[in-house]
Amino acid sequence: MATPHHARRSDTRRRIQEVALRLFAEQGYEKTSLREIAERLDVTKAALYYHFRTKEDILVSVSEDLTAPVDELIAWAQGQPRTLATRQEMLRRYGDALWGAIDLFRFFQENQATVRDLAIGESFRRRLKSLSELLKEPDAPMTAQVRSLTALLAMHAGMHAMQNIEGDPEEKRAAILAVALDLVAQADADLVTG
Amino acid sequence: MATPHHARRSDTRRRIQEVALRLFAEQGYEKTSLREIAERLDVTKAALYYHFRTKEDILVSVSEDLTAPVDELIAWAQGQPRTLATRQEMLRRYGDALWGAIDLFRFFQENQATVRDLAIGESFRRRLKSLSELLKEPDAPMTAQVRSLTALLAMHAGMHAMQNIEGDPEEKRAAILAVALDLVAQADADLVTG
Amino acid sequence: MATPHHARRSDTRRRIQEVALRLFAEQGYEKTSLREIAERLDVTKAALYYHFRTKEDILVSVSEDLTAPVDELIAWAQGQPRTLATRQEMLRRYGDALWGAIDLFRFFQENQATVRDLAIGESFRRRLKSLSELLKEPDAPMTAQVRSLTALLAMHAGMHAMQNIEGDPEEKRAAILAVALDLVAQADADLVTG
Amino acid sequence: MATPHHARRSDTRRRIQEVALRLFAEQGYEKTSLREIAERLDVTKAALYYHFRTKEDILVSVSEDLTAPVDELIAWAQGQPRTLATRQEMLRRYGDALWGAIDLFRFFQENQATVRDLAIGESFRRRLKSLSELLKEPDAPMTAQVRSLTALLAMHAGMHAMQNIEGDPEEKRAAILAVALDLVAQADADLVTG
DNA sequence: AATGAATGAGGATTCATTCAT
DNA sequence: TATGAATGAATCCTCATTCAT
């Protein structure tokens, strides 16, 4: 048959994840009801419960799938020397990860209050903490540490909060990366001179 | 008597605003129910409706009270020459405004998805846009523009997202401001050399 | 002084009655809230309670004032001989009473379900019963009795339910009365021939 | 099995309609709460919302089901010659329709104020207008037009407002129809002599 | 003659979730 | 692999009414 059993299965599952993520990102987690997700997919609410245990579970599954690259990035960075070059490569790779899962990260950014007491929030914060610890030197001058974190922020916000800047998206992304790279470079310089 | 008429009057209203803002900031807007606010104040839900027309109205009233300084700042900046000195003074003043209404801005930051389709969200975005337009030169090189916006972001996030950095809060605040000032200074330099 | 105490007093009272009746007639009793009445008058809800004991009380007071003519009509008719001429005169006078309190009767007509278990509903039904008993002969043929009641109905409905008929309102009113008079005349004729 | 799938399904839905209509007719629309309907059926309020989108929707669905005969009658009459015989046959059929959905029409009659701004009110008025236009000649003398409308009114009111007349219900119904038939006959005569 | 502040009861509606089929 | 039917708990909000001032 053209659509074997297991192909169909994962198809619905994946479609739920896609639609859910889109709606979560567009409207927020709380304002997106399972009814709405089901309606968009033309299935019943009960069907969602066949594939996922709870509403939160849908989000968790999406998040696990899409944040894997970030975990890989962290694992990679932990095996590298703590040099400026490593940090800059981290930012480059992080940029790729962010752009590969833009809806999810936008969701995290805009639903922090909601996400905070979901299980998922904890792992999000853990990841951010790992990243920032790899990016900054714990005993660097405070200004240097702030610069490193700001580099991270700039990349996060760059995805959606920089719409006030006109111009080609790719070019904008490059400019954001450039600024971020510059910030960690300055932080690195502070280590010597500061 | 100890509690004269008009003191009592404004008292409840103000207490509602205080408790509501705290809960909105702590738990998020949607997850804070009017029942909860009422219980904390030991009044009935209906009492809230005597003082405010809707749940959203509570938020609006709080926001109007607390964002006035930002509007004043914008008005002030519009009358100043568009120089680096002006921009840096803007950031200093913005820092004061942010710290004076820290709960509210944290709320905005963490409830973007919710706030987006509240009437209040529009004015929040308008304010941010005004600020960013005053802070950057529209025909500056893109990197310069990104730097200016990043200065804004750093200050916003500084309020709560930089808990990974240890140290005295006041010192941290100063470091954040320093980095922000530096970013606009670099953006300004780009104008000449870029 | 220009507006002595007791003049003012009855003024507000009367204004409440007027506005209340208009709103009750326009929107229905349940859908008209005391808040709305108070707002239209630019007073507080509590002010209404100074003048009337309950919401129902407002309606009762209005009704008592405006239905007095009907009670007088009934009293008058009870002292008259039970002839066709009396009945026709009743209808003429009833028409005057209806047109003199058109909002109230429209209200009764359109809010029967509501009015039914208000104290006022009982007296309304009693009045109607008295009228219909004076208008028909209890042991007349059933068709005759139906005709008499139909005369009453026509006059009631004529106030508002005959908007499908075009033409001058006064002329229409006359036509309705003519038909009603004719109906009781026919009922009277039935007594002999039926 | 005793209660097959689809039987159970439509059962609850229909029971909701039945109970709702009865309560709406007995107590009025506004004074009937969904809680009360649910309690009578021994289901939860939420169950009502599984079957109907809103409270108004319950009423709409009931009305659509029960007023179909009237629409058929109108369609039929529009294909007939505009003669006295047609009109009288209309009244006979209308009587059947009314008695077949006596609760609904009583509801309309007694909740006019409520029904007015429900979507359903519009269609109710439209139907009445169609009927009255088919029943009367637009350029007939006004008295004739009033007579035709009065025939309609008599039938409506006959269902419940003629309790002052004693006697067998069926006989009463026949008498009402006779009077109505007579009224259109007289209206018809007016056309020639008037 | 009227107000400001508050209450208690109840309204319609929505939600995530369950379970037998 | 799904569905139809239902629930329990919660939501925001409105209402008539009260009472001290």
GROMACS .gro file of C-alpha atoms in nm, chain C residues 97-183:
model
   87
  485ALA     CA    1  -5.590   5.417   2.826
  486LEU     CA    2  -5.360   5.208   2.608
  487TRP     CA    3  -5.239   5.504   2.409
  488GLY     CA    4  -5.183   5.701   2.722
  489ALA     CA    5  -4.939   5.445   2.856
  490ILE     CA    6  -4.812   5.290   2.541
  491ASP     CA    7  -4.465   5.204   2.673
  492LEU     CA    8  -4.602   5.024   2.973
  493PHE     CA    9  -4.842   4.813   2.773
  494ARG     CA   10  -4.580   4.734   2.519
  495PHE     CA   11  -4.364   4.626   2.809
  496PHE     CA   12  -4.632   4.394   2.944
  497GLN     CA   13  -4.691   4.251   2.601
  498GLU     CA   14  -4.328   4.176   2.530
  499ASN     CA   15  -4.221   4.062   2.873
  500GLN     CA   16  -4.498   3.825   2.965
  501ALA     CA   17  -4.262   3.550   3.072
  502THR     CA   18  -4.078   3.784   3.304
  503VAL     CA   19  -4.380   3.957   3.439
  504ARG     CA   20  -4.556   3.634   3.510
  505ASP     CA   21  -4.394   3.570   3.845
  506LEU     CA   22  -4.366   3.929   3.949
  507ALA     CA   23  -4.639   4.054   4.180
  508ILE     CA   24  -4.737   4.292   3.907
  509GLY     CA   25  -4.818   4.014   3.666
  510GLU     CA   26  -5.098   3.893   3.883
  511SER     CA   27  -5.275   4.229   3.884
  512PHE     CA   28  -5.223   4.262   3.511
  513ARG     CA   29  -5.392   3.930   3.453
  514ARG     CA   30  -5.669   4.021   3.695
  515ARG     CA   31  -5.741   4.337   3.504
  516LEU     CA   32  -5.746   4.153   3.175
  517LYS     CA   33  -5.979   3.897   3.322
  518SER     CA   34  -6.216   4.164   3.450
  519LEU     CA   35  -6.215   4.332   3.114
  520SER     CA   36  -6.282   4.016   2.923
  521GLU     CA   37  -6.560   3.916   3.160
  522LEU     CA   38  -6.727   4.249   3.113
  523LEU     CA   39  -6.685   4.225   2.741
  524LYS     CA   40  -6.826   3.880   2.683
  525GLU     CA   41  -7.132   3.692   2.798
  526PRO     CA   42  -7.015   3.381   2.995
  527ASP     CA   43  -7.282   3.156   2.848
  528ALA     CA   44  -7.263   3.292   2.499
  529PRO     CA   45  -7.168   3.054   2.219
  530MET     CA   46  -6.795   2.993   2.218
  531THR     CA   47  -6.746   3.173   1.888
  532ALA     CA   48  -6.901   3.483   2.037
  533GLN     CA   49  -6.668   3.468   2.334
  534VAL     CA   50  -6.366   3.428   2.106
  535ARG     CA   51  -6.477   3.732   1.910
  536SER     CA   52  -6.494   3.943   2.221
  537LEU     CA   53  -6.149   3.841   2.336
  538THR     CA   54  -6.013   3.895   1.989
  539ALA     CA   55  -6.136   4.252   2.002
  540LEU     CA   56  -5.924   4.302   2.311
  541LEU     CA   57  -5.624   4.138   2.149
  542ALA     CA   58  -5.652   4.348   1.839
  543MET     CA   59  -5.636   4.663   2.044
  544HIS     CA   60  -5.338   4.543   2.242
  545ALA     CA   61  -5.141   4.429   1.946
  546GLY     CA   62  -5.245   4.728   1.747
  547MET     CA   63  -5.003   4.943   1.940
  548HIS     CA   64  -4.695   4.788   1.793
  549ALA     CA   65  -4.756   4.463   1.611
  550MET     CA   66  -4.930   4.615   1.314
  551GLN     CA   67  -4.634   4.789   1.164
  552ASN     CA   68  -4.677   4.583   0.851
  553ILE     CA   69  -4.967   4.802   0.761
  554GLU     CA   70  -4.865   5.130   0.608
  555GLY     CA   71  -5.043   5.455   0.666
  556ASP     CA   72  -5.114   5.735   0.908
  557PRO     CA   73  -5.092   5.618   1.274
  558GLU     CA   74  -5.412   5.794   1.374
  559GLU     CA   75  -5.597   5.642   1.084
  560LYS     CA   76  -5.461   5.301   1.172
  561ARG     CA   77  -5.568   5.340   1.531
  562ALA     CA   78  -5.916   5.427   1.411
  563ALA     CA   79  -5.926   5.123   1.186
  564ILE     CA   80  -5.822   4.896   1.470
  565LEU     CA   81  -6.092   5.037   1.692
  566ALA     CA   82  -6.345   4.993   1.415
  567VAL     CA   83  -6.256   4.628   1.374
  568ALA     CA   84  -6.272   4.575   1.750
  569LEU     CA   85  -6.611   4.744   1.772
  570ASP     CA   86  -6.731   4.530   1.489
  571LEU     CA   87  -6.614   4.214   1.661
   0.00000   0.00000   0.00000
